[in-house]
């Protein structure tokens, strides 16, 4: 037990740094760790060497809980055996001097043997296991407490199995889907996929779904103006194993297809732009995902048009769903829904570097090799478009049209095959704990002193003392069985 | 028909009234403790006459020791406390009706409902002498929690953000509030027990039986409270995991809120183990206090300083 206390304290203390330092693969903000490295260039590598940016998968953290579980098994398994033996054996002999126990009574009765019988019946009626003989009754109750305690401790092992199941065979992924687009559940469709070592990424659940519509509503008045109120992604799915259907994915209401779940975790706008190049051909057309940067969905995005002629083009833009003129003449967004949508664009020409094979983010533009498009006065070319508007690029580079607006939804996709096991473990844990803390295991003895005197005592095998009422009830049963006699009490030694 | 805005205002007014009433209750309990401290040492008549009764039973017989004066003040304090609790519970109910949902959707409501729950726990266990002895301190804690809620956490009645619209909010947060209220009472009792314990050992020569009994009944009450609170907290954590699975696709992600819930749980588990370890029993209280500190940090510290997925505290 002392080992358990020490290890539990260690476990608690060692969990703390993980909540104070940014963690890899844990925090909601994946940029937090690199940011910490930039802010603390001297300290961060040292912390990293101590696994302090991934505390919960650190070897020292694992060492503590493995030690804890090992010492727990070492403690609990022998107790299992002991419990089994105790359960099969009769209640053990009474201590020689019952008067040392609390609670304890001596009682005057009319006939000690009759009283003993009555007490024995009363104990049986209260579901004690009773053994009688030699003018003494031995009774015990509450083995289930130990069973609960064992169940509780062993459930921690089951929980570990469940957690390990997810860590070894599960996967998590993220994908953004624009209204009207179809997502097919293969690894290459994901924006990000983090599979566990043994996850079968080659054969994901065969399914696809189309995001038919995304609705968002926000508070329209009052102090919480602009706060989110409801989101709903209407999808039509087709699954090889579960057939077809439609479903509204909302917060707290994921789409579940045979254990692969799609959670709605975010949303944003995808302005539909058409880019015509200098030769009048459509070089790019369709919605482009702009990533939201603030509560009012000011979003930024990049449109790369490598096939434009005479020169490759790139557009960098801001999208404002409800553009208003802010301070210093800059437009900002005042509300998350699209009331007065605007796309503000600047343009670049040059080598987009898409051909050299290095992978690039579709959301950022490496402007090192690019040249800003300027108008004939030499000022940076900059436009702000409302839906339906077209702007000509200078120098015959082409034109851009803001055709309309779609939304996109972000889905978190998760499959965790250990989840069921973990849930079973949790239920086991809770019921074991309730039994173990709620039931008191106790022994109770009744012994004949002489023909008209008996003594009654009880001992708790749990932390809570045996309630005096229980003893009193047995005393009452023993005395009421025969001619009423006044119970008298005696000081314990 | 009362409008939602009226109900919200009524709730705020009731909270103010409750604050005043708890303030008066605090004074009354403080006076009653002061009077009780000056009582003549308990004669063995009480303690030894019924040695076969367990200590709690003796101390819950209710006969306050000392002057009849003290008894009267104590009864008055109890009545005021019950009244204050009633007013606060009414405030919580009004808030719930005003918002048309369970009144625990943001930090203010958590503090409000939490302090009402602490008050209910206190009132319903006041029959025990051990609790009566620490009542003033618990009331002080209620006042602090309620005061902080009103002055720095207050948010007007409002609809929930979508991620909170879940029946798991009801279950998970309710369990956390109940467990937290019990932890609160347990922590106060534990502090009292630890303080007495050190005083007691310093002047162990002149200890009288009643002190020893009072000491034991404090420890016993504290451990009972923790024994009840621990499974409830366990349930709260599990319900939170189920909800997280339902909302984010993973049941445990070491988010700061989850981490501190875990730390709280482990400290209390360590406390329970230390209670069962003969040599550490006396000092096991420190582990319960560490657990309570982790719980408090989870409510205040994590909500305000640490970014995470649970950042919807509404402050
Ligand atoms: C080193 C490993 C462990 C050992 C040797 C151990 C041993 C024990 C033993 C012997 C008991 C029975 C105490 C009694 O009946 O009063 C017990 C109870 C308990 N254990 Fe553990 N345990 C271990 C790990 C854990 C862990 C990891 C937890 C959970 C965090 C835990 C939580 C509990 C609880 C809540 C009780 C009930 C306490 C009570 O009965 O009052 N134990 N443990």
mmCIF file of N, CA and C in Angstrom, chain A residues 1-2 4-6 8-9 11-13 15-16 19-20 26 28 56 61 102-105 152-153 156 162-163 167 172 219 223-224 227-231 251-254 261 263 412 414 416 419 422-423 426 429-430 433-434 437 463-465 468 489 491-492, chain B residues 48 51-54 106 155-156 158-166 220 223 227 230-231 234-235 238 242-243 245-251 253-256 259-260 262-263 265-267 269-270 272-277 279-281 287 297 306 308-309 314:
data_model
loop_
_atom_site.group_PDB
_atom_site.id
_atom_site.type_symbol
_atom_site.label_atom_id
_atom_site.label_comp_id
_atom_site.label_asym_id
_atom_site.label_seq_id
_atom_site.Cartn_x
_atom_site.Cartn_y
_atom_site.Cartn_z
ATOM 1 N N UNK A 1 0.828 -1.204 0.000
ATOM 2 C CA UNK A 1 0.000 0.000 0.000
ATOM 3 C C UNK A 1 0.860 1.251 0.000
ATOM 4 N N UNK A 2 1.986 1.204 0.740
ATOM 5 C CA UNK A 2 2.812 2.404 0.778
ATOM 6 C C UNK A 2 3.383 2.711 -0.594
ATOM 7 N N UNK A 4 1.936 2.005 -3.306
ATOM 8 C CA UNK A 4 0.834 2.567 -4.093
ATOM 9 C C UNK A 4 0.704 4.061 -3.838
ATOM 10 N N UNK A 5 0.765 4.451 -2.562
ATOM 11 C CA UNK A 5 0.616 5.873 -2.247
ATOM 12 C C UNK A 5 1.716 6.682 -2.929
ATOM 13 N N UNK A 6 2.959 6.198 -2.774
ATOM 14 C CA UNK A 6 4.088 6.937 -3.353
ATOM 15 C C UNK A 6 3.935 7.045 -4.870
ATOM 16 N N UNK A 8 1.231 6.755 -6.669
ATOM 17 C CA UNK A 8 0.081 7.584 -7.051
ATOM 18 C C UNK A 8 0.447 9.063 -6.956
ATOM 19 N N UNK A 9 1.151 9.436 -5.878
ATOM 20 C CA UNK A 9 1.564 10.841 -5.753
ATOM 21 C C UNK A 9 2.465 11.212 -6.933
ATOM 22 N N UNK A 11 2.546 9.876 -9.863
ATOM 23 C CA UNK A 11 1.747 9.937 -11.092
ATOM 24 C C UNK A 11 1.052 11.286 -11.213
ATOM 25 N N UNK A 12 0.468 11.728 -10.083
ATOM 26 C CA UNK A 12 -0.238 13.011 -10.113
ATOM 27 C C UNK A 12 0.729 14.150 -10.415
ATOM 28 N N UNK A 13 1.871 14.135 -9.733
ATOM 29 C CA UNK A 13 2.826 15.238 -9.927
ATOM 30 C C UNK A 13 3.363 15.247 -11.357
ATOM 31 N N UNK A 15 1.960 14.307 -14.011
ATOM 32 C CA UNK A 15 0.982 14.697 -15.037
ATOM 33 C C UNK A 15 0.913 16.210 -15.165
ATOM 34 N N UNK A 16 1.418 16.934 -14.172
ATOM 35 C CA UNK A 16 1.247 18.395 -14.167
ATOM 36 C C UNK A 16 1.964 19.099 -15.330
ATOM 37 N N UNK A 19 0.272 19.764 -18.622
ATOM 38 C CA UNK A 19 -0.828 20.715 -18.773
ATOM 39 C C UNK A 19 -0.311 22.146 -18.821
ATOM 40 N N UNK A 20 0.926 22.343 -18.423
ATOM 41 C CA UNK A 20 1.458 23.709 -18.395
ATOM 42 C C UNK A 20 2.287 24.014 -19.634
ATOM 43 N N UNK A 26 -1.421 16.797 -28.776
ATOM 44 C CA UNK A 26 -2.412 16.829 -27.710
ATOM 45 C C UNK A 26 -3.199 18.115 -27.756
ATOM 46 N N UNK A 28 -4.965 21.669 -28.707
ATOM 47 C CA UNK A 28 -5.827 22.018 -29.828
ATOM 48 C C UNK A 28 -5.045 22.831 -30.850
ATOM 49 N N UNK A 56 2.822 12.574 -21.868
ATOM 50 C CA UNK A 56 1.977 11.393 -21.647
ATOM 51 C C UNK A 56 2.405 10.201 -22.482
ATOM 52 N N UNK A 61 6.958 8.652 -17.760
ATOM 53 C CA UNK A 61 5.548 8.615 -17.370
ATOM 54 C C UNK A 61 5.029 7.178 -17.447
ATOM 55 N N UNK A 102 -15.032 -3.097 19.559
ATOM 56 C CA UNK A 102 -16.099 -2.090 19.560
ATOM 57 C C UNK A 102 -16.869 -2.242 18.268
ATOM 58 N N UNK A 103 -18.176 -2.203 18.338
ATOM 59 C CA UNK A 103 -19.013 -2.127 19.540
ATOM 60 C C UNK A 103 -19.079 -3.471 20.280
ATOM 61 N N UNK A 104 -19.383 -3.379 21.575
ATOM 62 C CA UNK A 104 -19.439 -4.566 22.426
ATOM 63 C C UNK A 104 -20.554 -4.391 23.448
ATOM 64 N N UNK A 105 -21.276 -5.465 23.738
ATOM 65 C CA UNK A 105 -22.293 -5.418 24.791
ATOM 66 C C UNK A 105 -22.286 -6.745 25.554
ATOM 67 N N UNK A 152 -12.478 -3.337 -9.136
ATOM 68 C CA UNK A 152 -12.026 -1.972 -9.416
ATOM 69 C C UNK A 152 -10.572 -1.952 -9.850
ATOM 70 N N UNK A 153 -9.725 -2.601 -9.075
ATOM 71 C CA UNK A 153 -8.299 -2.545 -9.403
ATOM 72 C C UNK A 153 -7.994 -3.255 -10.717
ATOM 73 N N UNK A 156 -8.613 -1.416 -13.950
ATOM 74 C CA UNK A 156 -7.580 -0.496 -14.424
ATOM 75 C C UNK A 156 -6.720 -1.170 -15.498
ATOM 76 N N UNK A 162 -7.787 -1.346 -23.283
ATOM 77 C CA UNK A 162 -8.623 -0.547 -24.181
ATOM 78 C C UNK A 162 -7.866 0.626 -24.756
ATOM 79 N N UNK A 163 -7.137 1.327 -23.889
ATOM 80 C CA UNK A 163 -6.368 2.486 -24.348
ATOM 81 C C UNK A 163 -5.328 2.033 -25.366
ATOM 82 N N UNK A 167 -4.476 3.062 -29.270
ATOM 83 C CA UNK A 167 -3.148 3.602 -29.584
ATOM 84 C C UNK A 167 -2.429 2.764 -30.646
ATOM 85 N N UNK A 172 -6.712 8.772 -36.554
ATOM 86 C CA UNK A 172 -7.454 10.030 -36.540
ATOM 87 C C UNK A 172 -7.121 10.776 -37.810
ATOM 88 N N UNK A 219 -25.751 34.396 -33.064
ATOM 89 C CA UNK A 219 -26.560 35.354 -32.321
ATOM 90 C C UNK A 219 -26.639 36.660 -33.102
ATOM 91 N N UNK A 223 -25.621 41.213 -26.129
ATOM 92 C CA UNK A 223 -24.193 41.256 -25.780
ATOM 93 C C UNK A 223 -23.412 40.104 -26.399
ATOM 94 N N UNK A 224 -24.094 39.003 -26.732
ATOM 95 C CA UNK A 224 -23.397 37.864 -27.314
ATOM 96 C C UNK A 224 -23.495 37.875 -28.828
ATOM 97 N N UNK A 227 -22.071 35.268 -31.501
ATOM 98 C CA UNK A 227 -21.670 33.988 -30.933
ATOM 99 C C UNK A 227 -22.368 32.844 -31.659
ATOM 100 N N UNK A 228 -21.677 31.718 -31.826
ATOM 101 C CA UNK A 228 -22.296 30.615 -32.554
ATOM 102 C C UNK A 228 -23.519 30.073 -31.830
ATOM 103 N N UNK A 229 -24.531 29.712 -32.585
ATOM 104 C CA UNK A 229 -25.741 29.149 -32.001
ATOM 105 C C UNK A 229 -26.033 27.748 -32.498
ATOM 106 N N UNK A 230 -25.849 27.514 -33.772
ATOM 107 C CA UNK A 230 -26.137 26.182 -34.268
ATOM 108 C C UNK A 230 -25.371 25.933 -35.557
ATOM 109 N N UNK A 231 -24.897 24.707 -35.710
ATOM 110 C CA UNK A 231 -24.228 24.309 -36.952
ATOM 111 C C UNK A 231 -24.852 23.009 -37.423
ATOM 112 N N UNK A 251 -22.583 19.488 -33.875
ATOM 113 C CA UNK A 251 -21.762 19.287 -32.686
ATOM 114 C C UNK A 251 -22.453 18.272 -31.778
ATOM 115 N N UNK A 252 -21.707 17.386 -31.193
ATOM 116 C CA UNK A 252 -22.237 16.328 -30.335
ATOM 117 C C UNK A 252 -23.085 15.303 -31.073
ATOM 118 N N UNK A 253 -23.096 15.346 -32.407
ATOM 119 C CA UNK A 253 -23.911 14.399 -33.150
ATOM 120 C C UNK A 253 -23.141 13.959 -34.389
ATOM 121 N N UNK A 254 -22.170 13.047 -34.201
ATOM 122 C CA UNK A 254 -21.341 12.635 -35.327
ATOM 123 C C UNK A 254 -22.057 11.644 -36.235
ATOM 124 N N UNK A 261 -16.178 7.379 -37.318
ATOM 125 C CA UNK A 261 -17.051 8.499 -36.968
ATOM 126 C C UNK A 261 -16.550 9.799 -37.549
ATOM 127 N N UNK A 263 -16.862 13.810 -37.071
ATOM 128 C CA UNK A 263 -17.288 14.848 -36.142
ATOM 129 C C UNK A 263 -17.136 16.201 -36.798
ATOM 130 N N UNK A 412 -13.478 15.962 -38.203
ATOM 131 C CA UNK A 412 -12.481 15.159 -37.509
ATOM 132 C C UNK A 412 -12.970 13.723 -37.666
ATOM 133 N N UNK A 414 -12.437 9.715 -36.736
ATOM 134 C CA UNK A 414 -11.740 8.892 -35.753
ATOM 135 C C UNK A 414 -12.260 7.475 -35.797
ATOM 136 N N UNK A 416 -11.502 4.140 -33.285
ATOM 137 C CA UNK A 416 -10.776 3.667 -32.115
ATOM 138 C C UNK A 416 -11.325 2.310 -31.710
ATOM 139 N N UNK A 419 -12.185 1.410 -27.964
ATOM 140 C CA UNK A 419 -13.143 2.218 -27.227
ATOM 141 C C UNK A 419 -14.126 1.389 -26.417
ATOM 142 N N UNK A 422 -12.549 0.038 -23.357
ATOM 143 C CA UNK A 422 -12.361 1.097 -22.358
ATOM 144 C C UNK A 422 -13.680 1.404 -21.653
ATOM 145 N N UNK A 423 -14.767 1.372 -22.399
ATOM 146 C CA UNK A 423 -16.062 1.667 -21.775
ATOM 147 C C UNK A 423 -16.438 0.565 -20.790
ATOM 148 N N UNK A 426 -14.541 1.092 -17.764
ATOM 149 C CA UNK A 426 -15.043 2.209 -16.958
ATOM 150 C C UNK A 426 -16.252 1.794 -16.135
ATOM 151 N N UNK A 429 -15.065 -0.406 -13.405
ATOM 152 C CA UNK A 429 -14.342 0.425 -12.443
ATOM 153 C C UNK A 429 -15.316 1.094 -11.484
ATOM 154 N N UNK A 430 -16.359 1.672 -12.074
ATOM 155 C CA UNK A 430 -17.288 2.433 -11.252
ATOM 156 C C UNK A 430 -18.100 1.511 -10.348
ATOM 157 N N UNK A 433 -15.845 0.178 -7.606
ATOM 158 C CA UNK A 433 -15.547 1.227 -6.642
ATOM 159 C C UNK A 433 -16.726 1.457 -5.705
ATOM 160 N N UNK A 434 -17.930 1.494 -6.291
ATOM 161 C CA UNK A 434 -19.115 1.735 -5.474
ATOM 162 C C UNK A 434 -19.298 0.620 -4.447
ATOM 163 N N UNK A 437 -16.469 0.868 -1.749
ATOM 164 C CA UNK A 437 -16.571 1.966 -0.787
ATOM 165 C C UNK A 437 -17.916 1.987 -0.072
ATOM 166 N N UNK A 463 -12.850 0.454 6.698
ATOM 167 C CA UNK A 463 -12.469 1.599 7.489
ATOM 168 C C UNK A 463 -13.609 2.110 8.343
ATOM 169 N N UNK A 464 -14.838 2.014 7.792
ATOM 170 C CA UNK A 464 -15.938 2.530 8.584
ATOM 171 C C UNK A 464 -16.265 1.571 9.716
ATOM 172 N N UNK A 465 -16.527 2.088 10.915
ATOM 173 C CA UNK A 465 -16.860 1.200 12.031
ATOM 174 C C UNK A 465 -18.217 0.542 11.800
ATOM 175 N N UNK A 468 -23.556 0.911 15.381
ATOM 176 C CA UNK A 468 -24.065 0.349 16.630
ATOM 177 C C UNK A 468 -25.467 -0.209 16.439
ATOM 178 N N UNK A 489 -25.107 -2.829 30.645
ATOM 179 C CA UNK A 489 -23.883 -2.684 29.888
ATOM 180 C C UNK A 489 -22.689 -2.732 30.801
ATOM 181 N N UNK A 491 -18.393 -1.750 31.080
ATOM 182 C CA UNK A 491 -17.288 -1.014 30.461
ATOM 183 C C UNK A 491 -16.340 -1.964 29.760
ATOM 184 N N UNK A 492 -15.832 -1.558 28.604
ATOM 185 C CA UNK A 492 -14.803 -2.393 27.978
ATOM 186 C C UNK A 492 -13.527 -2.312 28.788
ATOM 187 N N UNK B 48 -17.977 8.797 28.832
ATOM 188 C CA UNK B 48 -17.715 7.442 29.301
ATOM 189 C C UNK B 48 -18.978 6.685 29.670
ATOM 190 N N UNK B 51 -19.819 4.067 26.629
ATOM 191 C CA UNK B 51 -18.585 3.787 25.886
ATOM 192 C C UNK B 51 -18.842 2.871 24.712
ATOM 193 N N UNK B 52 -19.952 2.163 24.758
ATOM 194 C CA UNK B 52 -20.176 1.197 23.691
ATOM 195 C C UNK B 52 -20.714 1.885 22.426
ATOM 196 N N UNK B 53 -21.137 3.136 22.604
ATOM 197 C CA UNK B 53 -21.601 3.837 21.410
ATOM 198 C C UNK B 53 -20.386 4.290 20.601
ATOM 199 N N UNK B 54 -20.484 4.198 19.289
ATOM 200 C CA UNK B 54 -19.362 4.740 18.525
ATOM 201 C C UNK B 54 -19.315 6.240 18.709
ATOM 202 N N UNK B 106 -21.957 28.010 -17.706
ATOM 203 C CA UNK B 106 -20.748 28.835 -17.765
ATOM 204 C C UNK B 106 -20.179 28.949 -16.357
ATOM 205 N N UNK B 155 -22.096 36.457 -15.731
ATOM 206 C CA UNK B 155 -22.481 36.588 -17.141
ATOM 207 C C UNK B 155 -23.997 36.596 -17.199
ATOM 208 N N UNK B 156 -24.564 37.429 -18.062
ATOM 209 C CA UNK B 156 -26.017 37.439 -18.170
ATOM 210 C C UNK B 156 -26.524 36.103 -18.720
ATOM 211 N N UNK B 158 -27.946 33.339 -20.925
ATOM 212 C CA UNK B 158 -27.644 33.227 -22.335
ATOM 213 C C UNK B 158 -27.828 31.799 -22.823
ATOM 214 N N UNK B 159 -28.031 31.703 -24.125
ATOM 215 C CA UNK B 159 -28.118 30.381 -24.732
ATOM 216 C C UNK B 159 -26.727 29.751 -24.755
ATOM 217 N N UNK B 160 -26.681 28.431 -24.863
ATOM 218 C CA UNK B 160 -25.393 27.754 -24.872
ATOM 219 C C UNK B 160 -24.777 27.755 -26.262
ATOM 220 N N UNK B 161 -23.442 27.732 -26.312
ATOM 221 C CA UNK B 161 -22.784 27.528 -27.601
ATOM 222 C C UNK B 161 -23.023 26.070 -28.014
ATOM 223 N N UNK B 162 -23.008 25.795 -29.323
ATOM 224 C CA UNK B 162 -23.465 24.481 -29.791
ATOM 225 C C UNK B 162 -22.744 23.301 -29.142
ATOM 226 N N UNK B 163 -21.436 23.449 -28.889
ATOM 227 C CA UNK B 163 -20.717 22.277 -28.387
ATOM 228 C C UNK B 163 -21.206 21.879 -26.988
ATOM 229 N N UNK B 164 -21.829 22.799 -26.279
ATOM 230 C CA UNK B 164 -22.324 22.485 -24.933
ATOM 231 C C UNK B 164 -23.736 21.917 -24.944
ATOM 232 N N UNK B 165 -24.370 21.922 -26.124
ATOM 233 C CA UNK B 165 -25.737 21.414 -26.141
ATOM 234 C C UNK B 165 -25.706 19.903 -26.195
ATOM 235 N N UNK B 166 -25.687 19.303 -25.035
ATOM 236 C CA UNK B 166 -25.597 17.850 -24.981
ATOM 237 C C UNK B 166 -26.147 17.400 -23.645
ATOM 238 N N UNK B 220 -13.251 11.177 11.052
ATOM 239 C CA UNK B 220 -14.171 10.192 10.514
ATOM 240 C C UNK B 220 -15.130 10.832 9.524
ATOM 241 N N UNK B 223 -13.337 11.492 6.276
ATOM 242 C CA UNK B 223 -13.094 10.326 5.420
ATOM 243 C C UNK B 223 -14.399 9.824 4.825
ATOM 244 N N UNK B 227 -15.046 9.368 0.932
ATOM 245 C CA UNK B 227 -15.459 8.068 0.397
ATOM 246 C C UNK B 227 -16.683 8.215 -0.494
ATOM 247 N N UNK B 230 -15.528 10.374 -3.846
ATOM 248 C CA UNK B 230 -14.614 9.782 -4.819
ATOM 249 C C UNK B 230 -15.328 9.050 -5.965
ATOM 250 N N UNK B 231 -16.273 8.158 -5.669
ATOM 251 C CA UNK B 231 -16.971 7.521 -6.797
ATOM 252 C C UNK B 231 -17.742 8.531 -7.644
ATOM 253 N N UNK B 234 -15.285 10.056 -9.851
ATOM 254 C CA UNK B 234 -14.938 9.067 -10.876
ATOM 255 C C UNK B 234 -15.996 9.048 -11.967
ATOM 256 N N UNK B 235 -17.255 9.069 -11.532
ATOM 257 C CA UNK B 235 -18.338 9.073 -12.502
ATOM 258 C C UNK B 235 -18.289 10.326 -13.363
ATOM 259 N N UNK B 238 -15.666 9.906 -15.966
ATOM 260 C CA UNK B 238 -16.069 8.953 -17.012
ATOM 261 C C UNK B 238 -17.119 9.583 -17.922
ATOM 262 N N UNK B 242 -17.017 10.145 -21.961
ATOM 263 C CA UNK B 242 -18.044 9.729 -22.920
ATOM 264 C C UNK B 242 -18.485 10.923 -23.763
ATOM 265 N N UNK B 243 -18.640 12.050 -23.107
ATOM 266 C CA UNK B 243 -19.052 13.263 -23.824
ATOM 267 C C UNK B 243 -17.971 13.690 -24.819
ATOM 268 N N UNK B 245 -15.868 11.862 -26.283
ATOM 269 C CA UNK B 245 -15.904 10.932 -27.410
ATOM 270 C C UNK B 245 -16.999 11.341 -28.377
ATOM 271 N N UNK B 246 -18.106 11.767 -27.801
ATOM 272 C CA UNK B 246 -19.256 12.124 -28.613
ATOM 273 C C UNK B 246 -19.076 13.452 -29.337
ATOM 274 N N UNK B 247 -18.245 14.311 -28.782
ATOM 275 C CA UNK B 247 -18.117 15.642 -29.360
ATOM 276 C C UNK B 247 -16.874 15.770 -30.233
ATOM 277 N N UNK B 248 -15.797 15.105 -29.861
ATOM 278 C CA UNK B 248 -14.532 15.323 -30.558
ATOM 279 C C UNK B 248 -13.949 14.049 -31.159
ATOM 280 N N UNK B 249 -14.542 12.917 -30.843
ATOM 281 C CA UNK B 249 -14.057 11.692 -31.449
ATOM 282 C C UNK B 249 -12.988 10.988 -30.661
ATOM 283 N N UNK B 250 -12.588 11.537 -29.539
ATOM 284 C CA UNK B 250 -11.661 10.786 -28.695
ATOM 285 C C UNK B 250 -12.074 10.999 -27.258
ATOM 286 N N UNK B 251 -11.984 9.915 -26.468
ATOM 287 C CA UNK B 251 -12.539 10.021 -25.118
ATOM 288 C C UNK B 251 -11.532 10.604 -24.142
ATOM 289 N N UNK B 253 -7.933 13.071 -24.261
ATOM 290 C CA UNK B 253 -6.927 13.711 -25.093
ATOM 291 C C UNK B 253 -5.910 14.512 -24.314
ATOM 292 N N UNK B 254 -5.869 14.337 -23.018
ATOM 293 C CA UNK B 254 -4.933 15.079 -22.177
ATOM 294 C C UNK B 254 -5.067 16.584 -22.403
ATOM 295 N N UNK B 255 -6.253 17.028 -22.666
ATOM 296 C CA UNK B 255 -6.546 18.446 -22.628
ATOM 297 C C UNK B 255 -6.325 18.919 -21.182
ATOM 298 N N UNK B 256 -5.906 20.177 -20.982
ATOM 299 C CA UNK B 256 -5.606 20.597 -19.602
ATOM 300 C C UNK B 256 -6.732 20.300 -18.604
ATOM 301 N N UNK B 259 -6.638 16.713 -17.884
ATOM 302 C CA UNK B 259 -5.442 16.387 -17.113
ATOM 303 C C UNK B 259 -5.636 16.713 -15.638
ATOM 304 N N UNK B 260 -6.207 17.889 -15.365
ATOM 305 C CA UNK B 260 -6.373 18.260 -13.953
ATOM 306 C C UNK B 260 -7.472 17.464 -13.282
ATOM 307 N N UNK B 262 -7.858 14.354 -13.922
ATOM 308 C CA UNK B 262 -7.097 13.137 -13.633
ATOM 309 C C UNK B 262 -6.219 13.330 -12.395
ATOM 310 N N UNK B 263 -5.531 14.480 -12.333
ATOM 311 C CA UNK B 263 -4.655 14.741 -11.188
ATOM 312 C C UNK B 263 -5.468 14.749 -9.896
ATOM 313 N N UNK B 265 -8.231 13.200 -9.346
ATOM 314 C CA UNK B 265 -8.648 11.823 -9.074
ATOM 315 C C UNK B 265 -7.514 11.040 -8.428
ATOM 316 N N UNK B 266 -6.325 11.186 -8.982
ATOM 317 C CA UNK B 266 -5.195 10.399 -8.482
ATOM 318 C C UNK B 266 -4.815 10.839 -7.060
ATOM 319 N N UNK B 267 -4.868 12.142 -6.791
ATOM 320 C CA UNK B 267 -4.562 12.588 -5.431
ATOM 321 C C UNK B 267 -5.561 12.020 -4.422
ATOM 322 N N UNK B 269 -7.287 9.305 -4.799
ATOM 323 C CA UNK B 269 -7.016 7.866 -4.684
ATOM 324 C C UNK B 269 -5.836 7.646 -3.739
ATOM 325 N N UNK B 270 -4.802 8.487 -3.868
ATOM 326 C CA UNK B 270 -3.651 8.364 -2.967
ATOM 327 C C UNK B 270 -4.093 8.603 -1.527
ATOM 328 N N UNK B 272 -7.053 7.986 -0.235
ATOM 329 C CA UNK B 272 -7.768 6.810 0.261
ATOM 330 C C UNK B 272 -6.795 5.691 0.617
ATOM 331 N N UNK B 273 -5.763 5.529 -0.204
ATOM 332 C CA UNK B 273 -4.776 4.502 0.115
ATOM 333 C C UNK B 273 -4.022 4.832 1.400
ATOM 334 N N UNK B 274 -3.680 6.113 1.550
ATOM 335 C CA UNK B 274 -2.937 6.501 2.747
ATOM 336 C C UNK B 274 -3.793 6.286 3.992
ATOM 337 N N UNK B 275 -5.116 6.492 3.842
ATOM 338 C CA UNK B 275 -6.020 6.249 4.976
ATOM 339 C C UNK B 275 -5.947 4.797 5.423
ATOM 340 N N UNK B 276 -5.760 3.908 4.448
ATOM 341 C CA UNK B 276 -5.696 2.483 4.795
ATOM 342 C C UNK B 276 -4.299 2.058 5.195
ATOM 343 N N UNK B 277 -3.352 2.983 5.205
ATOM 344 C CA UNK B 277 -1.980 2.640 5.571
ATOM 345 C C UNK B 277 -1.739 3.137 6.982
ATOM 346 N N UNK B 279 0.507 3.730 9.164
ATOM 347 C CA UNK B 279 1.451 4.762 9.561
ATOM 348 C C UNK B 279 1.147 6.124 8.962
ATOM 349 N N UNK B 280 0.444 6.122 7.833
ATOM 350 C CA UNK B 280 0.231 7.390 7.133
ATOM 351 C C UNK B 280 -1.140 7.982 7.362
ATOM 352 N N UNK B 281 -1.923 7.286 8.150
ATOM 353 C CA UNK B 281 -3.296 7.662 8.314
ATOM 354 C C UNK B 281 -3.432 9.127 8.750
ATOM 355 N N UNK B 287 -2.989 14.738 1.458
ATOM 356 C CA UNK B 287 -3.246 14.289 0.086
ATOM 357 C C UNK B 287 -4.634 14.704 -0.371
ATOM 358 N N UNK B 297 -7.849 24.390 -8.886
ATOM 359 C CA UNK B 297 -7.060 24.895 -9.997
ATOM 360 C C UNK B 297 -7.750 24.585 -11.316
ATOM 361 N N UNK B 306 -5.091 28.639 -18.996
ATOM 362 C CA UNK B 306 -4.538 27.651 -19.919
ATOM 363 C C UNK B 306 -5.481 27.473 -21.104
ATOM 364 N N UNK B 308 -7.244 25.672 -24.189
ATOM 365 C CA UNK B 308 -7.556 24.272 -24.451
ATOM 366 C C UNK B 308 -8.918 24.176 -25.091
ATOM 367 N N UNK B 309 -9.328 22.961 -25.342
ATOM 368 C CA UNK B 309 -10.617 22.764 -26.006
ATOM 369 C C UNK B 309 -11.775 23.180 -25.120
ATOM 370 N N UNK B 314 -16.757 31.457 -20.654
ATOM 371 C CA UNK B 314 -17.658 32.596 -20.702
ATOM 372 C C UNK B 314 -17.279 33.686 -19.730
#
